[in-house]
Amino acid sequence: MSSQPSERLIVALDVASYDAARGLVESLSPYAGWFKIGSVLFTREGPRVCEVVKRAGAKLFLDLKFHDIPNTVRGAVKNALAIGADMMTLHASGGTTMLGAARETVESSNRSDAILVAVTVLTHLSEAEWNATFGHKGMVEDTVVSLARMARSAGMNGVVASAKELPAIKRALGRECIVVTPGIRLPESGADDQTRVVTPGQAVRDGADFLVVGRPIIAALDPVAACREVVARMGA
């Protein structure tokens, strides 16, 4: 994995149209190595919006959080690879059989370098809401580490997890476990609808391998300047 901050920055294309996504990719691709396409943009524009990222020479993080029976996930992963996904997400709660099916699909393709990351606990969930929703009486961090350990055993390259839980994951699973960290905000930014957030510099110091940044860049008055600031703070 590259040590260059720009190659570890994933800009979230949390926009509603092909044209908006294309404009951001064209302006930001000199400064960010990755772009994330999630369910809102993908369900509106389909695979053609993924082509925008690939044409720019950037890498594609397809964040559709696959969570289904193993055979369905096999087909979804195969299709994701075909449209150029360099990284993709699956819900860790799908279990070892589902995650293993995804790994087998990647290994049997000509895209064995594709990165599979499991989603642990969504970053909008506070500890209180997590416990109330799932009937737990514990810390989110414990659940995240447990899911991360299971995901690694099933063949995932790593996990998506808040930087708040990042140190615990690295302690438990070591440096080889890739951690993709959303919920990144500049010091002057608000938390929006996420509760477990952190600054770029702190996330890198804690061991994050990739940082996902959306609104602080794409909603800025000058997205290019904001993107460059995030990269600078990652390397500080």
PDB file of C-alpha atoms in Angstrom:
ATOM      1  CA  MET A   1       0.000   0.000   0.000  1.00  0.00           C
ATOM      2  CA  SER A   2       1.290   3.448  -0.894  1.00  0.00           C
ATOM      3  CA  SER A   3       2.611   5.695   1.846  1.00  0.00           C
ATOM      4  CA  GLN A   4       1.580   8.792  -0.107  1.00  0.00           C
ATOM      5  CA  PRO A   5      -1.355  10.522   1.620  1.00  0.00           C
ATOM      6  CA  SER A   6      -3.117  11.218  -1.676  1.00  0.00           C
ATOM      7  CA  GLU A   7      -3.129   7.488  -2.484  1.00  0.00           C
ATOM      8  CA  ARG A   8      -4.802   6.765   0.844  1.00  0.00           C
ATOM      9  CA  LEU A   9      -7.545   9.377   0.480  1.00  0.00           C
ATOM     10  CA  ILE A  10     -10.946   8.195  -0.730  1.00  0.00           C
ATOM     11  CA  VAL A  11     -13.283  10.998  -1.774  1.00  0.00           C
ATOM     12  CA  ALA A  12     -16.904   9.997  -1.247  1.00  0.00           C
ATOM     13  CA  LEU A  13     -18.990  10.965  -4.263  1.00  0.00           C
ATOM     14  CA  ASP A  14     -22.092  11.595  -2.185  1.00  0.00           C
ATOM     15  CA  VAL A  15     -23.860  13.468  -4.965  1.00  0.00           C
ATOM     16  CA  ALA A  16     -27.096  12.814  -6.825  1.00  0.00           C
ATOM     17  CA  SER A  17     -26.118  12.889 -10.490  1.00  0.00           C
ATOM     18  CA  TYR A  18     -23.657  11.682 -13.091  1.00  0.00           C
ATOM     19  CA  ASP A  19     -22.675  15.223 -14.038  1.00  0.00           C
ATOM     20  CA  ALA A  20     -21.939  16.216 -10.447  1.00  0.00           C
ATOM     21  CA  ALA A  21     -19.815  13.109  -9.950  1.00  0.00           C
ATOM     22  CA  ARG A  22     -17.945  13.663 -13.191  1.00  0.00           C
ATOM     23  CA  GLY A  23     -17.153  17.257 -12.286  1.00  0.00           C
ATOM     24  CA  LEU A  24     -15.743  16.262  -8.911  1.00  0.00           C
ATOM     25  CA  VAL A  25     -13.661  13.423 -10.325  1.00  0.00           C
ATOM     26  CA  GLU A  26     -12.221  15.621 -13.058  1.00  0.00           C
ATOM     27  CA  SER A  27     -11.231  18.356 -10.602  1.00  0.00           C
ATOM     28  CA  LEU A  28     -10.073  16.185  -7.701  1.00  0.00           C
ATOM     29  CA  SER A  29      -8.365  13.212  -9.367  1.00  0.00           C
ATOM     30  CA  PRO A  30      -4.974  14.988  -9.455  1.00  0.00           C
ATOM     31  CA  TYR A  31      -5.100  15.162  -5.642  1.00  0.00           C
ATOM     32  CA  ALA A  32      -6.943  12.002  -4.542  1.00  0.00           C
ATOM     33  CA  GLY A  33      -6.205   8.448  -5.619  1.00  0.00           C
ATOM     34  CA  TRP A  34      -9.601   6.935  -4.844  1.00  0.00           C
ATOM     35  CA  PHE A  35     -13.290   7.748  -5.227  1.00  0.00           C
ATOM     36  CA  LYS A  36     -16.172   6.059  -3.433  1.00  0.00           C
ATOM     37  CA  ILE A  37     -19.480   5.381  -5.115  1.00  0.00           C
ATOM     38  CA  GLY A  38     -22.286   4.413  -2.770  1.00  0.00           C
ATOM     39  CA  SER A  39     -25.824   3.186  -3.112  1.00  0.00           C
ATOM     40  CA  VAL A  40     -27.529   6.536  -3.789  1.00  0.00           C
ATOM     41  CA  LEU A  41     -25.402   7.467  -6.792  1.00  0.00           C
ATOM     42  CA  PHE A  42     -25.137   3.909  -8.079  1.00  0.00           C
ATOM     43  CA  THR A  43     -28.867   3.223  -8.014  1.00  0.00           C
ATOM     44  CA  ARG A  44     -29.502   6.445  -9.931  1.00  0.00           C
ATOM     45  CA  GLU A  45     -26.738   6.303 -12.528  1.00  0.00           C
ATOM     46  CA  GLY A  46     -25.638   2.666 -12.627  1.00  0.00           C
ATOM     47  CA  PRO A  47     -22.262   1.321 -13.766  1.00  0.00           C
ATOM     48  CA  ARG A  48     -21.665   4.215 -16.161  1.00  0.00           C
ATOM     49  CA  VAL A  49     -20.743   6.465 -13.251  1.00  0.00           C
ATOM     50  CA  CYS A  50     -18.028   3.982 -12.277  1.00  0.00           C
ATOM     51  CA  GLU A  51     -16.502   4.473 -15.712  1.00  0.00           C
ATOM     52  CA  VAL A  52     -15.922   8.142 -14.865  1.00  0.00           C
ATOM     53  CA  VAL A  53     -13.570   7.137 -12.064  1.00  0.00           C
ATOM     54  CA  LYS A  54     -11.709   4.573 -14.148  1.00  0.00           C
ATOM     55  CA  ARG A  55     -11.265   6.946 -17.100  1.00  0.00           C
ATOM     56  CA  ALA A  56      -9.632   9.456 -14.765  1.00  0.00           C
ATOM     57  CA  GLY A  57      -7.017   6.875 -13.804  1.00  0.00           C
ATOM     58  CA  ALA A  58      -8.272   6.740 -10.217  1.00  0.00           C
ATOM     59  CA  LYS A  59      -9.270   3.721  -8.168  1.00  0.00           C
ATOM     60  CA  LEU A  60     -12.871   2.796  -7.501  1.00  0.00           C
ATOM     61  CA  PHE A  61     -14.230   2.005  -4.050  1.00  0.00           C
ATOM     62  CA  LEU A  62     -17.682   0.523  -4.620  1.00  0.00           C
ATOM     63  CA  ASP A  63     -19.519   0.882  -1.332  1.00  0.00           C
ATOM     64  CA  LEU A  64     -22.710  -1.141  -1.776  1.00  0.00           C
ATOM     65  CA  LYS A  65     -22.361  -3.163   1.450  1.00  0.00           C
ATOM     66  CA  PHE A  66     -23.335  -6.546   0.059  1.00  0.00           C
ATOM     67  CA  HIS A  67     -25.366  -8.567   2.566  1.00  0.00           C
ATOM     68  CA  ASP A  68     -27.222 -11.573   1.198  1.00  0.00           C
ATOM     69  CA  ILE A  69     -27.049 -15.328   0.813  1.00  0.00           C
ATOM     70  CA  PRO A  70     -23.614 -16.551  -0.373  1.00  0.00           C
ATOM     71  CA  ASN A  71     -24.617 -17.346  -3.958  1.00  0.00           C
ATOM     72  CA  THR A  72     -26.135 -13.900  -4.454  1.00  0.00           C
ATOM     73  CA  VAL A  73     -23.044 -12.255  -3.019  1.00  0.00           C
ATOM     74  CA  ARG A  74     -20.858 -14.279  -5.392  1.00  0.00           C
ATOM     75  CA  GLY A  75     -22.764 -12.829  -8.328  1.00  0.00           C
ATOM     76  CA  ALA A  76     -22.650  -9.299  -6.945  1.00  0.00           C
ATOM     77  CA  VAL A  77     -18.899  -9.452  -6.337  1.00  0.00           C
ATOM     78  CA  LYS A  78     -18.310 -10.855  -9.827  1.00  0.00           C
ATOM     79  CA  ASN A  79     -20.280  -7.984 -11.351  1.00  0.00           C
ATOM     80  CA  ALA A  80     -18.502  -5.411  -9.182  1.00  0.00           C
ATOM     81  CA  LEU A  81     -15.145  -6.687 -10.397  1.00  0.00           C
ATOM     82  CA  ALA A  82     -16.356  -6.527 -13.997  1.00  0.00           C
ATOM     83  CA  ILE A  83     -17.182  -2.821 -13.708  1.00  0.00           C
ATOM     84  CA  GLY A  84     -13.766  -2.038 -12.270  1.00  0.00           C
ATOM     85  CA  ALA A  85     -14.163  -2.032  -8.491  1.00  0.00           C
ATOM     86  CA  ASP A  86     -10.755  -1.958  -6.814  1.00  0.00           C
ATOM     87  CA  MET A  87     -12.284  -2.156  -3.351  1.00  0.00           C
ATOM     88  CA  MET A  88     -15.760  -3.114  -2.184  1.00  0.00           C
ATOM     89  CA  THR A  89     -17.720  -3.471   1.034  1.00  0.00           C
ATOM     90  CA  LEU A  90     -19.657  -6.331   2.573  1.00  0.00           C
ATOM     91  CA  HIS A  91     -21.501  -6.422   5.889  1.00  0.00           C
ATOM     92  CA  ALA A  92     -19.510  -8.400   8.435  1.00  0.00           C
ATOM     93  CA  SER A  93     -22.786  -9.503   9.999  1.00  0.00           C
ATOM     94  CA  GLY A  94     -23.388 -11.649   6.902  1.00  0.00           C
ATOM     95  CA  GLY A  95     -21.089 -14.179   8.533  1.00  0.00           C
ATOM     96  CA  THR A  96     -18.128 -16.293   7.527  1.00  0.00           C
ATOM     97  CA  THR A  97     -19.867 -18.278   4.788  1.00  0.00           C
ATOM     98  CA  MET A  98     -21.022 -15.159   2.955  1.00  0.00           C
ATOM     99  CA  LEU A  99     -17.678 -13.412   3.349  1.00  0.00           C
ATOM    100  CA  GLY A 100     -15.831 -16.544   2.284  1.00  0.00           C
ATOM    101  CA  ALA A 101     -17.918 -16.731  -0.886  1.00  0.00           C
ATOM    102  CA  ALA A 102     -16.820 -13.201  -1.746  1.00  0.00           C
ATOM    103  CA  ARG A 103     -13.163 -14.110  -1.189  1.00  0.00           C
ATOM    104  CA  GLU A 104     -13.477 -17.214  -3.372  1.00  0.00           C
ATOM    105  CA  THR A 105     -14.981 -15.115  -6.160  1.00  0.00           C
ATOM    106  CA  VAL A 106     -12.117 -12.642  -6.075  1.00  0.00           C
ATOM    107  CA  GLU A 107      -9.475 -15.370  -5.985  1.00  0.00           C
ATOM    108  CA  SER A 108     -10.981 -17.158  -8.979  1.00  0.00           C
ATOM    109  CA  SER A 109     -11.077 -13.962 -11.058  1.00  0.00           C
ATOM    110  CA  ASN A 110      -8.334 -12.071 -12.858  1.00  0.00           C
ATOM    111  CA  ARG A 111      -8.764  -9.313 -10.264  1.00  0.00           C
ATOM    112  CA  SER A 112      -7.233 -11.046  -7.263  1.00  0.00           C
ATOM    113  CA  ASP A 113      -5.718  -7.727  -6.147  1.00  0.00           C
ATOM    114  CA  ALA A 114      -9.179  -6.306  -5.387  1.00  0.00           C
ATOM    115  CA  ILE A 115      -9.607  -5.331  -1.742  1.00  0.00           C
ATOM    116  CA  LEU A 116     -12.524  -6.700   0.263  1.00  0.00           C
ATOM    117  CA  VAL A 117     -13.461  -4.837   3.420  1.00  0.00           C
ATOM    118  CA  ALA A 118     -16.170  -5.735   5.899  1.00  0.00           C
ATOM    119  CA  VAL A 119     -18.432  -3.142   7.480  1.00  0.00           C
ATOM    120  CA  THR A 120     -18.502  -3.543  11.248  1.00  0.00           C
ATOM    121  CA  VAL A 121     -20.677  -0.940  13.005  1.00  0.00           C
ATOM    122  CA  LEU A 122     -22.033   1.965  10.961  1.00  0.00           C
ATOM    123  CA  THR A 123     -20.533   5.264  12.100  1.00  0.00           C
ATOM    124  CA  HIS A 124     -23.876   6.983  12.698  1.00  0.00           C
ATOM    125  CA  LEU A 125     -24.658   4.576  15.538  1.00  0.00           C
ATOM    126  CA  SER A 126     -23.933   5.790  19.033  1.00  0.00           C
ATOM    127  CA  GLU A 127     -23.178   3.225  21.701  1.00  0.00           C
ATOM    128  CA  ALA A 128     -26.611   3.766  23.256  1.00  0.00           C
ATOM    129  CA  GLU A 129     -28.433   3.228  19.963  1.00  0.00           C
ATOM    130  CA  TRP A 130     -26.302   0.191  19.115  1.00  0.00           C
ATOM    131  CA  ASN A 131     -27.121  -1.465  22.420  1.00  0.00           C
ATOM    132  CA  ALA A 132     -30.813  -0.574  22.172  1.00  0.00           C
ATOM    133  CA  THR A 133     -31.087  -1.848  18.606  1.00  0.00           C
ATOM    134  CA  PHE A 134     -29.332  -5.180  19.051  1.00  0.00           C
ATOM    135  CA  GLY A 135     -30.022  -5.894  22.697  1.00  0.00           C
ATOM    136  CA  HIS A 136     -26.387  -5.639  23.699  1.00  0.00           C
ATOM    137  CA  LYS A 137     -25.026  -4.385  26.985  1.00  0.00           C
ATOM    138  CA  GLY A 138     -21.484  -3.501  26.112  1.00  0.00           C
ATOM    139  CA  MET A 139     -19.125  -1.240  24.246  1.00  0.00           C
ATOM    140  CA  VAL A 140     -19.299  -0.700  20.495  1.00  0.00           C
ATOM    141  CA  GLU A 141     -15.528  -1.160  20.432  1.00  0.00           C
ATOM    142  CA  ASP A 142     -15.829  -4.753  21.644  1.00  0.00           C
ATOM    143  CA  THR A 143     -18.338  -5.572  18.909  1.00  0.00           C
ATOM    144  CA  VAL A 144     -16.196  -3.918  16.242  1.00  0.00           C
ATOM    145  CA  VAL A 145     -13.104  -5.899  17.245  1.00  0.00           C
ATOM    146  CA  SER A 146     -15.070  -9.148  17.364  1.00  0.00           C
ATOM    147  CA  LEU A 147     -16.538  -8.565  13.897  1.00  0.00           C
ATOM    148  CA  ALA A 148     -13.141  -7.537  12.536  1.00  0.00           C
ATOM    149  CA  ARG A 149     -11.521 -10.704  13.853  1.00  0.00           C
ATOM    150  CA  MET A 150     -14.235 -12.855  12.287  1.00  0.00           C
ATOM    151  CA  ALA A 151     -14.002 -10.998   8.966  1.00  0.00           C
ATOM    152  CA  ARG A 152     -10.253 -11.488   8.767  1.00  0.00           C
ATOM    153  CA  SER A 153     -10.648 -15.206   9.463  1.00  0.00           C
ATOM    154  CA  ALA A 154     -13.114 -15.367   6.556  1.00  0.00           C
ATOM    155  CA  GLY A 155     -10.622 -13.851   4.116  1.00  0.00           C
ATOM    156  CA  MET A 156     -11.378 -10.151   4.195  1.00  0.00           C
ATOM    157  CA  ASN A 157      -8.440  -7.797   3.644  1.00  0.00           C
ATOM    158  CA  GLY A 158      -9.733  -5.590   6.400  1.00  0.00           C
ATOM    159  CA  VAL A 159     -12.680  -3.676   7.740  1.00  0.00           C
ATOM    160  CA  VAL A 160     -14.487  -0.367   7.661  1.00  0.00           C
ATOM    161  CA  ALA A 161     -14.512   1.109  11.146  1.00  0.00           C
ATOM    162  CA  SER A 162     -14.604   4.442  12.913  1.00  0.00           C
ATOM    163  CA  ALA A 163     -11.248   5.830  13.959  1.00  0.00           C
ATOM    164  CA  LYS A 164     -12.527   5.727  17.519  1.00  0.00           C
ATOM    165  CA  GLU A 165     -12.218   1.931  17.354  1.00  0.00           C
ATOM    166  CA  LEU A 166      -9.126   1.958  15.126  1.00  0.00           C
ATOM    167  CA  PRO A 167      -6.455   1.588  17.852  1.00  0.00           C
ATOM    168  CA  ALA A 168      -8.266  -1.408  19.326  1.00  0.00           C
ATOM    169  CA  ILE A 169      -8.486  -3.105  15.915  1.00  0.00           C
ATOM    170  CA  LYS A 170      -4.798  -2.588  15.223  1.00  0.00           C
ATOM    171  CA  ARG A 171      -3.873  -3.911  18.661  1.00  0.00           C
ATOM    172  CA  ALA A 172      -6.020  -6.997  18.188  1.00  0.00           C
ATOM    173  CA  LEU A 173      -5.285  -7.799  14.538  1.00  0.00           C
ATOM    174  CA  GLY A 174      -2.016  -6.083  13.696  1.00  0.00           C
ATOM    175  CA  ARG A 175      -0.868  -3.852  10.879  1.00  0.00           C
ATOM    176  CA  GLU A 176      -1.820  -6.326   8.156  1.00  0.00           C
ATOM    177  CA  CYS A 177      -5.508  -5.717   8.791  1.00  0.00           C
ATOM    178  CA  ILE A 178      -6.516  -2.851   6.505  1.00  0.00           C
ATOM    179  CA  VAL A 179      -8.786  -0.325   8.173  1.00  0.00           C
ATOM    180  CA  VAL A 180     -10.856   2.043   6.040  1.00  0.00           C
ATOM    181  CA  THR A 181     -11.986   4.937   8.196  1.00  0.00           C
ATOM    182  CA  PRO A 182     -15.058   7.066   7.432  1.00  0.00           C
ATOM    183  CA  GLY A 183     -16.369   9.857   9.628  1.00  0.00           C
ATOM    184  CA  ILE A 184     -13.375  12.080   8.854  1.00  0.00           C
ATOM    185  CA  ARG A 185     -13.891  15.768   9.503  1.00  0.00           C
ATOM    186  CA  LEU A 186     -11.643  18.821   9.425  1.00  0.00           C
ATOM    187  CA  PRO A 187     -11.343  20.523  12.835  1.00  0.00           C
ATOM    188  CA  GLU A 188     -13.733  23.298  11.830  1.00  0.00           C
ATOM    189  CA  SER A 189     -16.330  20.925  10.322  1.00  0.00           C
ATOM    190  CA  GLY A 190     -19.462  19.664  12.022  1.00  0.00           C
ATOM    191  CA  ALA A 191     -20.167  15.983  12.567  1.00  0.00           C
ATOM    192  CA  ASP A 192     -23.258  16.011  10.291  1.00  0.00           C
ATOM    193  CA  ASP A 193     -25.134  12.720  10.834  1.00  0.00           C
ATOM    194  CA  GLN A 194     -22.191  10.726  12.128  1.00  0.00           C
ATOM    195  CA  THR A 195     -21.407  10.393  15.819  1.00  0.00           C
ATOM    196  CA  ARG A 196     -17.966   8.750  15.869  1.00  0.00           C
ATOM    197  CA  VAL A 197     -15.785  11.206  13.928  1.00  0.00           C
ATOM    198  CA  VAL A 198     -12.112  12.199  13.934  1.00  0.00           C
ATOM    199  CA  THR A 199      -9.694  14.524  12.112  1.00  0.00           C
ATOM    200  CA  PRO A 200      -7.431  13.333   9.251  1.00  0.00           C
ATOM    201  CA  GLY A 201      -4.214  13.716  11.200  1.00  0.00           C
ATOM    202  CA  GLN A 202      -5.504  11.816  14.208  1.00  0.00           C
ATOM    203  CA  ALA A 203      -6.818   8.981  12.040  1.00  0.00           C
ATOM    204  CA  VAL A 204      -3.446   8.556  10.336  1.00  0.00           C
ATOM    205  CA  ARG A 205      -1.584   8.673  13.642  1.00  0.00           C
ATOM    206  CA  ASP A 206      -3.878   5.971  14.975  1.00  0.00           C
ATOM    207  CA  GLY A 207      -3.056   3.728  12.015  1.00  0.00           C
ATOM    208  CA  ALA A 208      -5.846   4.230   9.461  1.00  0.00           C
ATOM    209  CA  ASP A 209      -4.878   2.798   6.080  1.00  0.00           C
ATOM    210  CA  PHE A 210      -7.499   4.652   4.031  1.00  0.00           C
ATOM    211  CA  LEU A 211      -9.560   7.726   4.935  1.00  0.00           C
ATOM    212  CA  VAL A 212     -13.016   8.336   3.476  1.00  0.00           C
ATOM    213  CA  VAL A 213     -13.909  12.015   3.241  1.00  0.00           C
ATOM    214  CA  GLY A 214     -17.157  13.281   1.759  1.00  0.00           C
ATOM    215  CA  ARG A 215     -18.894  16.485   2.760  1.00  0.00           C
ATOM    216  CA  PRO A 216     -15.832  18.370   4.067  1.00  0.00           C
ATOM    217  CA  ILE A 217     -14.500  18.173   0.484  1.00  0.00           C
ATOM    218  CA  ILE A 218     -17.452  17.960  -1.883  1.00  0.00           C
ATOM    219  CA  ALA A 219     -19.599  20.521  -0.035  1.00  0.00           C
ATOM    220  CA  ALA A 220     -16.758  23.017   0.385  1.00  0.00           C
ATOM    221  CA  LEU A 221     -16.830  26.337  -1.455  1.00  0.00           C
ATOM    222  CA  ASP A 222     -13.574  25.219  -3.083  1.00  0.00           C
ATOM    223  CA  PRO A 223     -13.457  21.397  -3.209  1.00  0.00           C
ATOM    224  CA  VAL A 224      -9.936  21.347  -4.652  1.00  0.00           C
ATOM    225  CA  ALA A 225      -8.579  23.489  -1.824  1.00  0.00           C
ATOM    226  CA  ALA A 226     -10.422  21.366   0.731  1.00  0.00           C
ATOM    227  CA  CYS A 227      -9.061  18.168  -0.798  1.00  0.00           C
ATOM    228  CA  ARG A 228      -5.521  19.510  -0.721  1.00  0.00           C
ATOM    229  CA  GLU A 229      -5.982  20.555   2.897  1.00  0.00           C
ATOM    230  CA  VAL A 230      -7.090  17.058   3.879  1.00  0.00           C
ATOM    231  CA  VAL A 231      -4.058  15.553   2.136  1.00  0.00           C
ATOM    232  CA  ALA A 232      -1.768  18.035   3.881  1.00  0.00           C
ATOM    233  CA  ARG A 233      -3.281  17.218   7.272  1.00  0.00           C
ATOM    234  CA  MET A 234      -2.874  13.496   6.603  1.00  0.00           C
ATOM    235  CA  GLY A 235       0.840  14.004   6.074  1.00  0.00           C
ATOM    236  CA  ALA A 236       1.379  16.442   8.930  1.00  0.00           C
TER     237      ALA A 236
END
